[in-house]
XYZ file of C-alpha atoms in Angstrom:
273
model
C -48.802 34.933 59.964
C -49.470 33.703 64.039
C -48.063 30.432 64.892
C -49.300 27.467 63.347
C -51.256 24.844 65.176
C -50.061 21.401 65.300
C -51.895 18.075 64.769
C -51.391 15.002 65.009
C -49.612 13.828 62.389
C -51.440 10.988 60.145
C -54.884 12.453 61.555
C -58.338 11.780 59.294
C -58.887 14.052 56.745
C -58.119 14.896 53.420
C -56.282 18.304 53.067
C -58.278 19.393 50.027
C -61.382 18.286 51.288
C -63.856 17.184 48.330
C -65.353 20.775 47.212
C -66.519 21.462 43.515
C -63.643 23.587 42.837
C -61.436 20.248 43.991
C -63.292 18.038 41.978
C -63.234 20.322 39.140
C -59.553 20.305 39.312
C -59.065 16.450 39.740
C -61.107 15.861 36.868
C -58.883 17.405 34.288
C -56.695 14.712 35.140
C -56.330 12.304 31.821
C -53.383 9.992 30.759
C -52.431 12.498 28.425
C -51.548 14.981 31.045
C -51.035 12.621 34.375
C -49.692 9.631 33.426
C -47.685 9.829 30.559
C -44.708 8.113 31.950
C -46.792 5.079 32.659
C -47.295 4.396 29.052
C -44.997 1.901 28.308
C -45.849 -0.006 30.770
C -49.395 -0.147 29.784
C -50.925 -2.886 27.627
C -54.536 -4.200 26.778
C -55.998 -6.415 28.480
C -53.312 -5.907 31.508
C -55.261 -6.000 35.138
C -54.492 -2.482 37.239
C -55.276 -1.421 40.690
C -55.103 3.018 40.733
C -54.778 3.524 44.522
C -56.205 6.855 45.723
C -58.318 7.438 42.879
C -60.556 10.406 43.416
C -63.050 11.353 41.039
C -61.757 8.275 38.645
C -61.338 10.932 35.104
C -57.333 9.545 35.091
C -59.092 6.247 36.009
C -61.372 5.769 33.033
C -59.022 6.727 30.784
C -56.281 4.486 31.811
C -59.624 1.751 31.903
C -60.094 2.667 27.718
C -56.090 2.289 27.695
C -56.261 -1.414 28.773
C -59.842 -2.704 27.646
C -60.734 -5.181 27.704
C -58.454 -5.849 30.939
C -60.091 -5.313 34.690
C -58.922 -1.703 36.403
C -60.002 -1.653 39.739
C -60.330 1.881 41.695
C -60.263 2.535 45.324
C -59.931 5.717 47.307
C -60.976 6.483 51.260
C -64.158 8.369 50.195
C -67.227 6.515 49.164
C -68.867 10.047 48.136
C -66.013 11.022 45.902
C -66.220 7.202 44.439
C -69.595 8.287 43.295
C -68.210 10.663 40.737
C -65.586 8.221 40.079
C -68.534 5.696 38.987
C -70.388 8.904 37.060
C -67.104 9.417 35.408
C -66.518 5.721 34.132
C -70.186 5.411 32.744
C -69.438 8.733 30.908
C -66.723 7.214 28.790
C -68.829 3.782 28.820
C -65.697 1.765 30.858
C -65.329 -0.747 33.171
C -64.201 0.611 36.036
C -64.611 -1.273 39.488
C -64.936 0.684 42.055
C -64.512 0.478 46.587
C -63.197 1.659 49.740
C -59.901 1.104 50.793
C -57.400 2.507 52.876
C -53.757 2.102 50.436
C -51.731 0.778 53.971
C -54.521 -1.872 54.136
C -55.650 -3.065 50.422
C -58.719 -5.218 50.223
C -56.362 -7.347 47.521
C -54.249 -10.716 46.741
C -50.661 -11.063 46.770
C -49.634 -9.885 42.718
C -53.339 -10.206 42.450
C -52.451 -6.934 39.340
C -50.441 -6.286 36.270
C -50.105 -2.659 37.184
C -50.675 -0.601 40.712
C -51.043 3.140 40.057
C -51.042 5.773 42.568
C -51.291 9.684 41.386
C -51.204 12.376 43.738
C -51.283 10.455 46.633
C -47.845 9.142 47.959
C -47.809 13.155 49.219
C -51.022 13.123 51.829
C -49.699 9.781 53.365
C -47.921 9.592 57.255
C -46.407 6.839 55.770
C -45.778 6.386 52.112
C -43.516 3.440 52.735
C -45.976 1.463 54.179
C -47.672 2.199 50.911
C -45.998 1.353 48.470
C -44.825 -1.821 50.014
C -48.792 -2.569 50.091
C -48.513 -1.730 46.661
C -45.747 -4.092 45.613
C -47.426 -6.486 47.414
C -50.757 -6.424 45.634
C -48.797 -6.261 42.629
C -47.634 -9.836 40.500
C -44.032 -10.492 40.158
C -42.501 -8.925 37.756
C -45.008 -6.009 37.003
C -44.962 -2.326 37.367
C -46.002 -0.117 40.827
C -45.817 3.674 39.438
C -46.353 6.196 41.189
C -46.550 10.439 40.466
C -46.445 13.148 43.071
C -45.989 16.633 42.965
C -43.036 18.656 44.916
C -44.987 22.335 45.912
C -41.376 23.130 46.162
C -40.610 23.790 42.691
C -43.780 26.330 42.261
C -43.014 29.234 40.613
C -45.054 32.221 39.093
C -44.662 35.364 37.113
C -45.341 38.274 38.049
C -44.211 38.056 41.412
C -46.412 37.972 44.051
C -45.472 38.634 48.312
C -49.252 37.068 49.121
C -49.055 33.980 46.593
C -45.712 33.403 48.536
C -46.984 33.408 51.868
C -50.153 30.896 50.595
C -47.129 28.611 49.494
C -45.450 28.392 52.747
C -48.655 28.469 54.407
C -49.503 25.483 52.372
C -46.294 23.263 52.318
C -46.792 23.394 56.360
C -50.818 22.875 56.547
C -49.910 19.666 54.509
C -47.046 19.177 56.655
C -49.003 19.350 60.101
C -51.317 16.780 58.395
C -48.931 14.117 57.840
C -48.228 13.805 54.761
C -44.895 16.229 52.592
C -45.706 18.655 50.589
C -42.165 18.386 48.475
C -43.120 14.321 47.483
C -41.647 14.082 44.013
C -38.286 14.472 44.828
C -38.731 11.707 47.411
C -40.124 8.942 45.535
C -36.884 7.094 44.721
C -36.309 6.884 48.622
C -39.436 5.940 49.565
C -38.828 3.210 46.781
C -36.051 1.800 48.052
C -37.404 1.362 51.422
C -39.877 0.353 50.756
C -38.006 -2.712 49.012
C -37.839 -1.786 45.015
C -34.653 -2.574 43.376
C -35.577 -1.348 39.976
C -36.802 1.751 39.904
C -37.151 4.718 36.365
C -37.208 7.782 37.951
C -38.547 11.032 35.866
C -40.383 14.582 36.091
C -42.495 15.957 34.359
C -44.119 19.469 34.572
C -47.647 21.095 34.560
C -47.531 24.624 33.202
C -50.308 26.946 32.919
C -49.841 30.250 31.251
C -52.817 30.585 28.363
C -55.909 32.609 28.918
C -58.093 29.165 29.708
C -55.467 27.440 31.513
C -54.809 30.573 33.857
C -58.740 30.875 34.599
C -58.921 27.579 35.367
C -55.876 27.346 37.635
C -56.122 30.619 39.296
C -59.931 30.374 39.634
C -59.971 27.008 41.582
C -56.933 27.172 44.137
C -58.587 30.890 44.174
C -61.736 29.241 45.192
C -60.050 26.419 47.610
C -57.982 28.890 49.538
C -60.898 30.419 50.514
C -64.059 27.956 50.413
C -63.134 24.350 50.598
C -61.617 22.057 52.754
C -58.604 23.930 52.650
C -59.177 26.547 54.284
C -59.346 25.746 56.983
C -56.132 23.093 57.251
C -54.059 27.490 56.039
C -55.474 29.023 59.373
C -54.202 26.001 61.373
C -51.151 26.395 59.610
C -50.780 30.243 60.684
C -52.841 31.999 57.949
C -54.957 35.024 59.222
C -58.037 35.494 57.855
C -56.762 38.632 55.871
C -53.966 36.554 54.190
C -56.351 33.876 53.347
C -58.422 37.011 51.600
C -55.230 37.933 49.989
C -53.759 35.172 49.032
C -57.501 34.416 47.248
C -57.437 37.341 45.511
C -53.731 37.131 44.107
C -54.837 34.183 42.949
C -57.332 36.188 40.312
C -55.404 38.868 39.975
C -52.384 36.668 38.734
C -55.036 34.529 36.389
C -55.749 38.052 34.506
C -52.441 38.665 33.784
C -51.702 38.079 30.674
C -48.612 37.839 31.544
C -48.954 35.074 34.453
C -46.919 32.129 33.994
C -46.755 29.489 36.680
C -45.223 25.825 36.830
C -44.925 23.051 39.109
C -42.476 20.156 38.938
C -43.747 16.303 39.298
C -41.797 13.545 40.260
C -42.288 10.120 38.277
C -41.212 6.375 39.434
C -41.527 3.066 37.476
C -40.859 0.743 39.705
C -40.496 -3.596 38.600
C -42.537 -5.067 41.470
């Protein structure tokens, strides 16, 4: 690896980009696999704001749980919101969509019963400011719910030096972009700094080991590593072209290995506004 080229924290641009492999990966997200911790706080008829909704499959699933409640999804990318519109229409649910910044939400104080963000805070230069803003637009007594990965916990079998180098490069790239790849472990401290006093922390795990799961998870990461917006970020973090190619190949090798297994821990918080 070469010496990383530093970027200004908070410089624009989503770390992963929106390449087809990224959209396919994010399009697998549902309440069951990405927001089950929130289910005890959800009731039909509630209003919900989904911050950083991306391709919108999780947003649409939340809308199905809350119907006939109002559900709004916001993201910084108008292009990805078009995919979110398709996801909502395919599910036959009503979802409002708008371009917005997590740190400057265009909504009134206390406008929503639930404010939710999945895999968002890890990409923000000021996650505490975003949590304060999420708290502002949540009604008193309502719920602010956040879930983020902790990349320090990623583990796989069999061992792979090329994937070890990839993970180190990914975590460096995330920090150069102004985010925190280990956000899942930081959520409680960020929530306290944002003024929350009633916080329920938890954790859950994504694990991929079946042939179908490995093919999907390893395949999307191989594509994202060598053919998406992430590729240049990895190079900026010090990975050479050879490192990138080796990492993509290692993901494919892992996916093809019947002994392949990987897991990632996620931190979760339910905060009372």
